[in-house]
């Protein structure tokens, strides 16, 4: 049985080990040409100690946008949801932070992401123990840590905050603490675009839990769940008054230039066809070929794990995972899917439930190798997800 101290120790060991890809990348792999805009030195002069190759890569790509929003508010980066940069801003002010890319903001953002992930691991383990044996909970935590894009949880990204709030929402719901569950769920909706998937999931959990034992509907118990949509509604109102369009953040997503459709659903078979076309026509020496292969592979594996989870995990968990997966899957591209999958904890439970030695060995070897390679590439300005 793992306790809190054991989980923290496991996290710390993992956290130290994932510095190795950064060391190797810095020594043998030049920073990708034309990718200087993906790290903070495009926006400010290098300074000690953040100029260390073991530190600044954690703010690559989306990280620079979160830092900018935290210090300066929205400006051509409206596709990012507000809760994580808001927390960075609030905490930074306690330490007299003032510059978007200064040391206070950088270390605050990095510290928060890491703390959120440690708490996520603890609550993931605790949540799984409500339904499964300890071995399943332990294996799920292990699988999540080894997942090839798990490094995003400890980068300056919103994934760790999103996962923590998501797990707390479900845990409180399982304890019938509907007010706490709804407050966490409300915050989930303003952390990442797919956060609204928590709303139908918690509604289902409420009706299943409360009506299975008591056929009389209690509006008093249901009232806290009305808080759930308030987070995303407030963000829609903000977008309307700031940009004249309540859905402006979606418009900003569509302008990113990654073929993502925000105005219409694109059936995944069309996207799969396009990916096969890329794999058959683009030379393998091009980096984009390998990213396309990664994205397509992740899509297929996700579908398999969702199918397994359908009958294996709690229905409310599955509802969330299915909706959160289908939203990007129907957007016309699988870009970002390897990262989006990392927060879909029901899929890791489904994987852990197999407890097959071959599955464990194959996953451990392949995931560890991919984690090393992808983190090394990410640290050198290569887009991953």
mmCIF file of C-alpha atoms in Angstrom:
data_model
loop_
_atom_site.group_PDB
_atom_site.id
_atom_site.type_symbol
_atom_site.label_atom_id
_atom_site.label_comp_id
_atom_site.label_asym_id
_atom_site.label_seq_id
_atom_site.Cartn_x
_atom_site.Cartn_y
_atom_site.Cartn_z
ATOM 1 C CA UNK A 1 0.000 0.000 0.000
ATOM 2 C CA UNK A 2 1.399 3.364 -1.040
ATOM 3 C CA UNK A 3 1.088 6.274 1.353
ATOM 4 C CA UNK A 4 1.453 9.981 0.617
ATOM 5 C CA UNK A 5 5.183 9.937 1.416
ATOM 6 C CA UNK A 6 5.741 6.997 -0.944
ATOM 7 C CA UNK A 7 3.946 8.738 -3.809
ATOM 8 C CA UNK A 8 5.931 11.941 -3.223
ATOM 9 C CA UNK A 9 9.176 9.927 -3.206
ATOM 10 C CA UNK A 10 8.229 8.154 -6.451
ATOM 11 C CA UNK A 11 7.422 11.521 -8.007
ATOM 12 C CA UNK A 12 10.763 13.016 -6.916
ATOM 13 C CA UNK A 13 12.724 10.082 -8.358
ATOM 14 C CA UNK A 14 10.805 10.373 -11.638
ATOM 15 C CA UNK A 15 11.269 14.148 -11.631
ATOM 16 C CA UNK A 16 15.049 13.833 -11.295
ATOM 17 C CA UNK A 17 15.253 11.127 -13.968
ATOM 18 C CA UNK A 18 13.463 13.231 -16.580
ATOM 19 C CA UNK A 19 16.282 15.765 -16.440
ATOM 20 C CA UNK A 20 18.410 13.201 -18.316
ATOM 21 C CA UNK A 21 16.725 13.790 -21.724
ATOM 22 C CA UNK A 22 17.389 17.528 -21.306
ATOM 23 C CA UNK A 23 21.078 16.894 -20.614
ATOM 24 C CA UNK A 24 21.413 14.560 -23.606
ATOM 25 C CA UNK A 25 19.458 16.902 -25.880
ATOM 26 C CA UNK A 26 21.548 19.910 -24.907
ATOM 27 C CA UNK A 27 24.757 18.014 -25.633
ATOM 28 C CA UNK A 28 23.896 16.291 -28.898
ATOM 29 C CA UNK A 29 20.876 18.024 -30.471
ATOM 30 C CA UNK A 30 20.981 21.622 -31.769
ATOM 31 C CA UNK A 31 17.954 23.800 -31.063
ATOM 32 C CA UNK A 32 15.573 23.458 -33.999
ATOM 33 C CA UNK A 33 16.047 26.087 -36.680
ATOM 34 C CA UNK A 34 13.252 28.683 -36.910
ATOM 35 C CA UNK A 35 11.896 27.602 -33.506
ATOM 36 C CA UNK A 36 13.475 30.291 -31.358
ATOM 37 C CA UNK A 37 10.016 31.832 -30.807
ATOM 38 C CA UNK A 38 9.030 28.722 -28.849
ATOM 39 C CA UNK A 39 11.190 29.552 -25.817
ATOM 40 C CA UNK A 40 11.396 32.507 -23.462
ATOM 41 C CA UNK A 41 14.690 33.841 -24.864
ATOM 42 C CA UNK A 42 12.763 35.065 -27.873
ATOM 43 C CA UNK A 43 10.991 37.487 -25.514
ATOM 44 C CA UNK A 44 13.678 38.414 -22.991
ATOM 45 C CA UNK A 45 17.448 38.255 -22.532
ATOM 46 C CA UNK A 46 18.868 35.109 -20.887
ATOM 47 C CA UNK A 47 19.467 35.428 -17.155
ATOM 48 C CA UNK A 48 20.790 33.221 -14.368
ATOM 49 C CA UNK A 49 19.703 30.626 -13.313
ATOM 50 C CA UNK A 50 16.834 30.162 -15.796
ATOM 51 C CA UNK A 51 19.331 30.159 -18.685
ATOM 52 C CA UNK A 52 20.306 26.637 -17.611
ATOM 53 C CA UNK A 53 19.310 24.003 -20.220
ATOM 54 C CA UNK A 54 17.768 22.106 -17.304
ATOM 55 C CA UNK A 55 15.308 24.917 -16.597
ATOM 56 C CA UNK A 56 14.215 27.119 -19.491
ATOM 57 C CA UNK A 57 12.875 24.262 -21.701
ATOM 58 C CA UNK A 58 10.020 23.724 -19.223
ATOM 59 C CA UNK A 59 8.512 26.977 -20.527
ATOM 60 C CA UNK A 60 8.740 26.014 -24.202
ATOM 61 C CA UNK A 61 5.797 26.446 -26.601
ATOM 62 C CA UNK A 62 2.564 27.070 -24.615
ATOM 63 C CA UNK A 63 4.558 27.951 -21.516
ATOM 64 C CA UNK A 64 5.616 31.336 -22.888
ATOM 65 C CA UNK A 65 1.965 32.196 -23.531
ATOM 66 C CA UNK A 66 0.875 31.280 -20.011
ATOM 67 C CA UNK A 67 3.659 33.462 -18.590
ATOM 68 C CA UNK A 68 2.657 36.350 -20.853
ATOM 69 C CA UNK A 69 -1.037 36.095 -19.943
ATOM 70 C CA UNK A 70 -0.193 35.922 -16.231
ATOM 71 C CA UNK A 71 1.713 39.224 -16.359
ATOM 72 C CA UNK A 72 0.083 41.135 -19.211
ATOM 73 C CA UNK A 73 -3.380 39.663 -19.753
ATOM 74 C CA UNK A 74 -4.677 38.438 -23.096
ATOM 75 C CA UNK A 75 -3.002 39.685 -26.268
ATOM 76 C CA UNK A 76 -3.109 37.409 -29.336
ATOM 77 C CA UNK A 77 -3.183 34.336 -27.070
ATOM 78 C CA UNK A 78 -6.904 34.086 -26.325
ATOM 79 C CA UNK A 79 -7.067 30.355 -27.048
ATOM 80 C CA UNK A 80 -5.584 29.633 -23.611
ATOM 81 C CA UNK A 81 -8.049 29.307 -20.747
ATOM 82 C CA UNK A 82 -7.594 31.656 -17.774
ATOM 83 C CA UNK A 83 -7.358 29.739 -14.486
ATOM 84 C CA UNK A 84 -3.704 28.611 -14.609
ATOM 85 C CA UNK A 85 -2.244 31.994 -15.682
ATOM 86 C CA UNK A 86 -4.526 33.673 -13.137
ATOM 87 C CA UNK A 87 -3.027 31.552 -10.350
ATOM 88 C CA UNK A 88 0.495 32.310 -11.598
ATOM 89 C CA UNK A 89 -0.317 36.011 -11.488
ATOM 90 C CA UNK A 90 -1.808 35.886 -7.978
ATOM 91 C CA UNK A 91 1.060 33.899 -6.443
ATOM 92 C CA UNK A 92 3.749 35.912 -8.273
ATOM 93 C CA UNK A 93 2.443 39.139 -6.787
ATOM 94 C CA UNK A 94 3.235 37.845 -3.288
ATOM 95 C CA UNK A 95 6.891 37.726 -4.341
ATOM 96 C CA UNK A 96 6.862 41.108 -6.088
ATOM 97 C CA UNK A 97 6.921 39.622 -9.564
ATOM 98 C CA UNK A 98 6.487 42.121 -12.366
ATOM 99 C CA UNK A 99 8.021 40.804 -15.595
ATOM 100 C CA UNK A 100 6.200 38.248 -17.756
ATOM 101 C CA UNK A 101 9.362 36.202 -18.229
ATOM 102 C CA UNK A 102 11.214 37.127 -15.060
ATOM 103 C CA UNK A 103 12.487 34.628 -12.465
ATOM 104 C CA UNK A 104 9.558 35.109 -10.068
ATOM 105 C CA UNK A 105 6.940 34.312 -12.722
ATOM 106 C CA UNK A 106 8.985 31.461 -14.173
ATOM 107 C CA UNK A 107 9.612 29.651 -10.897
ATOM 108 C CA UNK A 108 6.090 30.337 -9.630
ATOM 109 C CA UNK A 109 4.563 28.775 -12.742
ATOM 110 C CA UNK A 110 6.945 25.810 -12.634
ATOM 111 C CA UNK A 111 6.449 25.255 -8.908
ATOM 112 C CA UNK A 112 2.653 25.348 -9.218
ATOM 113 C CA UNK A 113 2.642 22.843 -12.088
ATOM 114 C CA UNK A 114 4.824 20.403 -10.132
ATOM 115 C CA UNK A 115 2.815 20.742 -6.912
ATOM 116 C CA UNK A 116 -0.431 20.247 -8.821
ATOM 117 C CA UNK A 117 0.943 17.058 -10.368
ATOM 118 C CA UNK A 118 2.088 15.589 -7.038
ATOM 119 C CA UNK A 119 -1.373 16.254 -5.622
ATOM 120 C CA UNK A 120 -2.903 14.726 -8.763
ATOM 121 C CA UNK A 121 -0.963 11.487 -8.265
ATOM 122 C CA UNK A 122 -2.071 11.293 -4.626
ATOM 123 C CA UNK A 123 -5.722 11.883 -5.506
ATOM 124 C CA UNK A 124 -5.625 9.551 -8.508
ATOM 125 C CA UNK A 125 -4.394 6.749 -6.258
ATOM 126 C CA UNK A 126 -7.017 7.596 -3.633
ATOM 127 C CA UNK A 127 -9.854 7.735 -6.192
ATOM 128 C CA UNK A 128 -9.007 4.388 -7.774
ATOM 129 C CA UNK A 129 -8.935 2.674 -4.366
ATOM 130 C CA UNK A 130 -12.667 3.376 -4.072
ATOM 131 C CA UNK A 131 -13.369 0.782 -6.778
ATOM 132 C CA UNK A 132 -10.318 -1.387 -7.356
ATOM 133 C CA UNK A 133 -7.503 -3.250 -5.640
ATOM 134 C CA UNK A 134 -4.380 -1.436 -4.550
ATOM 135 C CA UNK A 135 -2.370 -3.088 -7.326
ATOM 136 C CA UNK A 136 -4.581 -1.411 -9.951
ATOM 137 C CA UNK A 137 -4.186 1.998 -8.295
ATOM 138 C CA UNK A 138 -0.422 1.583 -8.075
ATOM 139 C CA UNK A 139 -0.138 0.428 -11.681
ATOM 140 C CA UNK A 140 -2.283 3.329 -12.922
ATOM 141 C CA UNK A 141 0.012 5.855 -11.223
ATOM 142 C CA UNK A 142 3.006 4.029 -12.707
ATOM 143 C CA UNK A 143 1.495 4.088 -16.205
ATOM 144 C CA UNK A 144 0.675 7.788 -15.968
ATOM 145 C CA UNK A 145 4.227 8.684 -14.920
ATOM 146 C CA UNK A 146 5.688 6.708 -17.812
ATOM 147 C CA UNK A 147 3.252 8.019 -20.405
ATOM 148 C CA UNK A 148 5.303 9.575 -23.248
ATOM 149 C CA UNK A 149 3.853 13.067 -22.774
ATOM 150 C CA UNK A 150 3.694 13.033 -18.964
ATOM 151 C CA UNK A 151 6.440 15.671 -18.915
ATOM 152 C CA UNK A 152 3.782 18.251 -19.793
ATOM 153 C CA UNK A 153 2.421 17.833 -16.256
ATOM 154 C CA UNK A 154 5.594 19.369 -14.830
ATOM 155 C CA UNK A 155 6.083 21.932 -17.586
ATOM 156 C CA UNK A 156 4.519 25.393 -17.553
ATOM 157 C CA UNK A 157 1.264 24.007 -18.919
ATOM 158 C CA UNK A 158 -2.239 23.754 -17.437
ATOM 159 C CA UNK A 159 -2.442 19.941 -17.620
ATOM 160 C CA UNK A 160 -1.518 19.261 -13.978
ATOM 161 C CA UNK A 161 -4.018 21.809 -12.625
ATOM 162 C CA UNK A 162 -6.710 20.397 -14.900
ATOM 163 C CA UNK A 163 -6.042 16.822 -13.775
ATOM 164 C CA UNK A 164 -6.015 17.769 -10.092
ATOM 165 C CA UNK A 165 -9.343 19.614 -10.242
ATOM 166 C CA UNK A 166 -10.857 16.821 -12.323
ATOM 167 C CA UNK A 167 -9.847 14.137 -9.821
ATOM 168 C CA UNK A 168 -11.039 16.214 -6.864
ATOM 169 C CA UNK A 169 -14.402 16.734 -8.583
ATOM 170 C CA UNK A 170 -14.940 13.015 -8.942
ATOM 171 C CA UNK A 171 -13.585 12.195 -5.489
ATOM 172 C CA UNK A 172 -15.909 14.672 -3.774
ATOM 173 C CA UNK A 173 -18.792 13.375 -5.888
ATOM 174 C CA UNK A 174 -18.063 9.838 -4.725
ATOM 175 C CA UNK A 175 -18.237 11.128 -1.149
ATOM 176 C CA UNK A 176 -21.588 12.834 -1.962
ATOM 177 C CA UNK A 177 -20.032 16.205 -1.214
ATOM 178 C CA UNK A 178 -21.814 17.855 -4.105
ATOM 179 C CA UNK A 179 -20.887 21.435 -3.262
ATOM 180 C CA UNK A 180 -17.148 20.711 -3.219
ATOM 181 C CA UNK A 181 -17.474 18.539 -6.331
ATOM 182 C CA UNK A 182 -19.327 21.303 -8.164
ATOM 183 C CA UNK A 183 -16.867 24.026 -7.158
ATOM 184 C CA UNK A 184 -13.939 21.948 -8.434
ATOM 185 C CA UNK A 185 -15.904 21.076 -11.569
ATOM 186 C CA UNK A 186 -16.686 24.736 -12.167
ATOM 187 C CA UNK A 187 -12.945 25.488 -12.064
ATOM 188 C CA UNK A 188 -12.248 22.584 -14.437
ATOM 189 C CA UNK A 189 -14.356 24.330 -17.100
ATOM 190 C CA UNK A 190 -12.078 27.398 -17.083
ATOM 191 C CA UNK A 191 -8.805 25.463 -17.113
ATOM 192 C CA UNK A 192 -8.899 23.717 -20.486
ATOM 193 C CA UNK A 193 -11.342 23.743 -23.458
ATOM 194 C CA UNK A 194 -12.526 20.167 -22.860
ATOM 195 C CA UNK A 195 -13.275 20.951 -19.227
ATOM 196 C CA UNK A 196 -17.009 21.282 -19.842
ATOM 197 C CA UNK A 197 -17.086 17.476 -20.246
ATOM 198 C CA UNK A 198 -17.122 17.314 -16.445
ATOM 199 C CA UNK A 199 -20.669 18.748 -16.422
ATOM 200 C CA UNK A 200 -22.557 15.766 -17.940
ATOM 201 C CA UNK A 201 -20.247 13.380 -16.079
ATOM 202 C CA UNK A 202 -21.094 14.847 -12.661
ATOM 203 C CA UNK A 203 -24.774 15.150 -13.535
ATOM 204 C CA UNK A 204 -24.808 11.437 -14.329
ATOM 205 C CA UNK A 205 -22.918 10.630 -11.129
ATOM 206 C CA UNK A 206 -25.415 12.626 -9.082
ATOM 207 C CA UNK A 207 -28.525 10.958 -10.513
ATOM 208 C CA UNK A 208 -26.982 7.502 -10.340
ATOM 209 C CA UNK A 209 -25.889 7.971 -6.727
ATOM 210 C CA UNK A 210 -28.894 9.813 -5.315
ATOM 211 C CA UNK A 211 -31.755 8.204 -7.246
ATOM 212 C CA UNK A 212 -30.513 4.630 -6.912
ATOM 213 C CA UNK A 213 -31.138 4.746 -3.148
ATOM 214 C CA UNK A 214 -33.870 7.364 -2.990
ATOM 215 C CA UNK A 215 -36.439 7.570 -5.769
ATOM 216 C CA UNK A 216 -37.558 11.007 -4.609
ATOM 217 C CA UNK A 217 -35.603 13.743 -6.341
ATOM 218 C CA UNK A 218 -34.058 16.222 -3.879
ATOM 219 C CA UNK A 219 -33.632 19.649 -5.450
ATOM 220 C CA UNK A 220 -31.773 20.788 -2.332
ATOM 221 C CA UNK A 221 -29.053 18.209 -2.967
ATOM 222 C CA UNK A 222 -29.066 18.994 -6.684
ATOM 223 C CA UNK A 223 -28.688 22.765 -6.268
ATOM 224 C CA UNK A 224 -24.855 22.784 -5.939
ATOM 225 C CA UNK A 225 -24.564 21.217 -9.398
ATOM 226 C CA UNK A 226 -26.035 24.389 -10.869
ATOM 227 C CA UNK A 227 -22.650 25.953 -10.117
ATOM 228 C CA UNK A 228 -20.959 23.718 -12.695
ATOM 229 C CA UNK A 229 -21.695 25.790 -15.828
ATOM 230 C CA UNK A 230 -20.920 29.116 -14.133
ATOM 231 C CA UNK A 231 -17.205 28.844 -14.863
ATOM 232 C CA UNK A 232 -17.504 28.494 -18.616
ATOM 233 C CA UNK A 233 -20.446 30.941 -18.704
ATOM 234 C CA UNK A 234 -18.322 33.599 -16.994
ATOM 235 C CA UNK A 235 -15.572 33.024 -19.564
ATOM 236 C CA UNK A 236 -18.084 33.335 -22.411
ATOM 237 C CA UNK A 237 -19.314 36.625 -20.929
ATOM 238 C CA UNK A 238 -15.726 37.869 -20.645
ATOM 239 C CA UNK A 239 -15.053 36.996 -24.295
ATOM 240 C CA UNK A 240 -18.230 38.769 -25.349
ATOM 241 C CA UNK A 241 -17.440 42.027 -23.568
ATOM 242 C CA UNK A 242 -13.724 41.959 -24.388
ATOM 243 C CA UNK A 243 -13.839 40.827 -28.023
ATOM 244 C CA UNK A 244 -17.492 41.195 -29.031
ATOM 245 C CA UNK A 245 -17.812 37.437 -29.520
ATOM 246 C CA UNK A 246 -18.617 35.011 -26.708
ATOM 247 C CA UNK A 247 -16.894 32.220 -28.646
ATOM 248 C CA UNK A 248 -13.801 34.237 -29.500
ATOM 249 C CA UNK A 249 -11.500 31.695 -27.836
ATOM 250 C CA UNK A 250 -12.737 29.095 -30.341
ATOM 251 C CA UNK A 251 -12.084 31.503 -33.193
ATOM 252 C CA UNK A 252 -8.543 31.911 -31.847
ATOM 253 C CA UNK A 253 -8.130 28.122 -31.898
ATOM 254 C CA UNK A 254 -9.136 28.029 -35.547
ATOM 255 C CA UNK A 255 -6.596 30.721 -36.434
ATOM 256 C CA UNK A 256 -3.691 28.680 -35.090
ATOM 257 C CA UNK A 257 -2.935 27.202 -38.508
ATOM 258 C CA UNK A 258 -3.007 23.513 -37.527
ATOM 259 C CA UNK A 259 -6.011 22.538 -39.719
ATOM 260 C CA UNK A 260 -8.319 22.409 -36.689
ATOM 261 C CA UNK A 261 -11.987 22.973 -37.518
ATOM 262 C CA UNK A 262 -13.963 25.042 -35.003
ATOM 263 C CA UNK A 263 -17.054 25.686 -37.131
ATOM 264 C CA UNK A 264 -18.008 22.133 -38.089
ATOM 265 C CA UNK A 265 -17.455 18.551 -36.998
ATOM 266 C CA UNK A 266 -15.108 16.481 -39.131
ATOM 267 C CA UNK A 267 -15.733 12.738 -38.972
ATOM 268 C CA UNK A 268 -12.561 10.961 -37.759
ATOM 269 C CA UNK A 269 -12.489 8.649 -40.803
ATOM 270 C CA UNK A 270 -11.808 11.717 -42.946
ATOM 271 C CA UNK A 271 -8.971 12.688 -40.635
ATOM 272 C CA UNK A 272 -7.576 9.138 -40.665
ATOM 273 C CA UNK A 273 -7.613 9.211 -44.472
ATOM 274 C CA UNK A 274 -5.695 12.491 -44.428
ATOM 275 C CA UNK A 275 -3.123 11.039 -42.042
ATOM 276 C CA UNK A 276 -2.584 7.980 -44.228
ATOM 277 C CA UNK A 277 -2.118 10.351 -47.131
ATOM 278 C CA UNK A 278 0.564 12.208 -45.163
ATOM 279 C CA UNK A 279 2.324 8.967 -44.238
ATOM 280 C CA UNK A 280 2.308 7.795 -47.860
ATOM 281 C CA UNK A 281 3.409 11.053 -49.479
ATOM 282 C CA UNK A 282 5.628 12.900 -47.006
ATOM 283 C CA UNK A 283 9.258 11.658 -46.919
ATOM 284 C CA UNK A 284 10.163 9.825 -43.713
ATOM 285 C CA UNK A 285 13.196 12.026 -43.256
ATOM 286 C CA UNK A 286 10.855 14.901 -42.436
ATOM 287 C CA UNK A 287 10.086 15.384 -38.751
ATOM 288 C CA UNK A 288 6.402 15.981 -39.538
ATOM 289 C CA UNK A 289 6.072 12.402 -40.825
ATOM 290 C CA UNK A 290 7.001 11.001 -37.429
ATOM 291 C CA UNK A 291 4.685 13.369 -35.572
ATOM 292 C CA UNK A 292 1.817 12.331 -37.878
ATOM 293 C CA UNK A 293 2.615 8.678 -37.120
ATOM 294 C CA UNK A 294 2.642 9.419 -33.382
ATOM 295 C CA UNK A 295 -0.691 11.255 -33.523
ATOM 296 C CA UNK A 296 -2.402 8.541 -35.565
ATOM 297 C CA UNK A 297 -1.040 5.792 -33.304
ATOM 298 C CA UNK A 298 -2.269 7.610 -30.203
ATOM 299 C CA UNK A 299 -5.720 7.981 -31.772
ATOM 300 C CA UNK A 300 -5.960 4.233 -32.459
ATOM 301 C CA UNK A 301 -4.704 3.266 -28.987
ATOM 302 C CA UNK A 302 -7.130 5.746 -27.408
ATOM 303 C CA UNK A 303 -10.063 4.136 -29.240
ATOM 304 C CA UNK A 304 -9.021 0.693 -27.976
ATOM 305 C CA UNK A 305 -8.640 1.912 -24.383
ATOM 306 C CA UNK A 306 -11.982 3.729 -24.526
ATOM 307 C CA UNK A 307 -13.633 0.501 -25.645
ATOM 308 C CA UNK A 308 -12.040 -1.361 -22.720
ATOM 309 C CA UNK A 309 -12.988 1.417 -20.290
ATOM 310 C CA UNK A 310 -16.615 1.274 -21.434
ATOM 311 C CA UNK A 311 -17.348 -1.782 -19.299
ATOM 312 C CA UNK A 312 -14.459 -1.606 -16.857
ATOM 313 C CA UNK A 313 -14.533 1.851 -15.259
ATOM 314 C CA UNK A 314 -17.252 3.862 -13.567
ATOM 315 C CA UNK A 315 -19.768 5.251 -16.059
ATOM 316 C CA UNK A 316 -19.289 8.885 -15.030
ATOM 317 C CA UNK A 317 -15.530 8.567 -15.595
ATOM 318 C CA UNK A 318 -16.163 7.047 -19.004
ATOM 319 C CA UNK A 319 -18.589 9.832 -19.971
ATOM 320 C CA UNK A 320 -15.952 12.437 -19.217
ATOM 321 C CA UNK A 321 -13.184 10.555 -21.044
ATOM 322 C CA UNK A 322 -15.339 9.863 -24.108
ATOM 323 C CA UNK A 323 -16.458 13.485 -24.515
ATOM 324 C CA UNK A 324 -12.984 14.892 -23.815
ATOM 325 C CA UNK A 325 -11.541 12.520 -26.428
ATOM 326 C CA UNK A 326 -14.211 13.037 -29.084
ATOM 327 C CA UNK A 327 -13.959 16.840 -29.049
ATOM 328 C CA UNK A 328 -10.416 16.939 -30.510
ATOM 329 C CA UNK A 329 -11.033 13.750 -32.507
ATOM 330 C CA UNK A 330 -13.846 15.473 -34.449
ATOM 331 C CA UNK A 331 -11.857 18.669 -35.065
ATOM 332 C CA UNK A 332 -10.288 17.516 -38.337
ATOM 333 C CA UNK A 333 -6.811 16.925 -36.921
ATOM 334 C CA UNK A 334 -5.151 14.779 -34.269
ATOM 335 C CA UNK A 335 -2.647 17.537 -33.532
ATOM 336 C CA UNK A 336 -2.074 17.726 -29.786
ATOM 337 C CA UNK A 337 -3.804 14.388 -29.111
ATOM 338 C CA UNK A 338 -0.721 12.781 -27.475
ATOM 339 C CA UNK A 339 -0.875 15.545 -24.841
ATOM 340 C CA UNK A 340 -4.667 15.657 -24.543
ATOM 341 C CA UNK A 341 -4.736 11.935 -23.787
ATOM 342 C CA UNK A 342 -2.526 12.385 -20.699
ATOM 343 C CA UNK A 343 -5.397 13.814 -18.598
ATOM 344 C CA UNK A 344 -7.874 11.057 -19.522
ATOM 345 C CA UNK A 345 -7.213 9.018 -16.378
ATOM 346 C CA UNK A 346 -9.972 6.419 -17.074
ATOM 347 C CA UNK A 347 -7.905 5.155 -20.004
ATOM 348 C CA UNK A 348 -4.946 4.494 -17.707
ATOM 349 C CA UNK A 349 -7.241 2.625 -15.320
ATOM 350 C CA UNK A 350 -8.442 0.490 -18.243
ATOM 351 C CA UNK A 351 -4.836 -0.249 -19.184
ATOM 352 C CA UNK A 352 -3.920 -1.131 -15.595
ATOM 353 C CA UNK A 353 -6.863 -3.504 -15.264
ATOM 354 C CA UNK A 354 -5.311 -5.918 -17.755
ATOM 355 C CA UNK A 355 -2.461 -6.680 -15.321
ATOM 356 C CA UNK A 356 -0.937 -8.783 -18.075
ATOM 357 C CA UNK A 357 2.841 -9.151 -17.692
ATOM 358 C CA UNK A 358 3.450 -8.782 -21.411
ATOM 359 C CA UNK A 359 1.374 -5.584 -21.497
ATOM 360 C CA UNK A 360 3.262 -4.225 -18.481
ATOM 361 C CA UNK A 361 6.681 -4.973 -19.989
ATOM 362 C CA UNK A 362 5.831 -3.707 -23.487
ATOM 363 C CA UNK A 363 4.242 -0.520 -22.136
ATOM 364 C CA UNK A 364 7.114 0.136 -19.723
ATOM 365 C CA UNK A 365 9.796 -0.253 -22.389
ATOM 366 C CA UNK A 366 8.000 1.578 -25.214
ATOM 367 C CA UNK A 367 6.579 4.378 -23.059
ATOM 368 C CA UNK A 368 9.904 5.004 -21.286
ATOM 369 C CA UNK A 369 11.777 5.170 -24.579
ATOM 370 C CA UNK A 370 9.213 7.505 -26.124
ATOM 371 C CA UNK A 371 9.149 9.683 -23.002
ATOM 372 C CA UNK A 372 12.922 10.093 -23.268
ATOM 373 C CA UNK A 373 12.856 10.908 -26.993
ATOM 374 C CA UNK A 374 9.850 13.240 -26.922
ATOM 375 C CA UNK A 375 11.088 15.210 -23.925
ATOM 376 C CA UNK A 376 14.527 15.561 -25.505
ATOM 377 C CA UNK A 377 12.950 16.863 -28.722
ATOM 378 C CA UNK A 378 10.577 19.166 -26.834
ATOM 379 C CA UNK A 379 13.505 20.699 -24.951
ATOM 380 C CA UNK A 380 15.225 21.508 -28.261
ATOM 381 C CA UNK A 381 12.291 23.311 -29.870
ATOM 382 C CA UNK A 382 10.627 20.403 -31.701
ATOM 383 C CA UNK A 383 6.835 20.422 -31.520
ATOM 384 C CA UNK A 384 5.387 17.315 -29.846
ATOM 385 C CA UNK A 385 1.756 18.021 -28.966
#
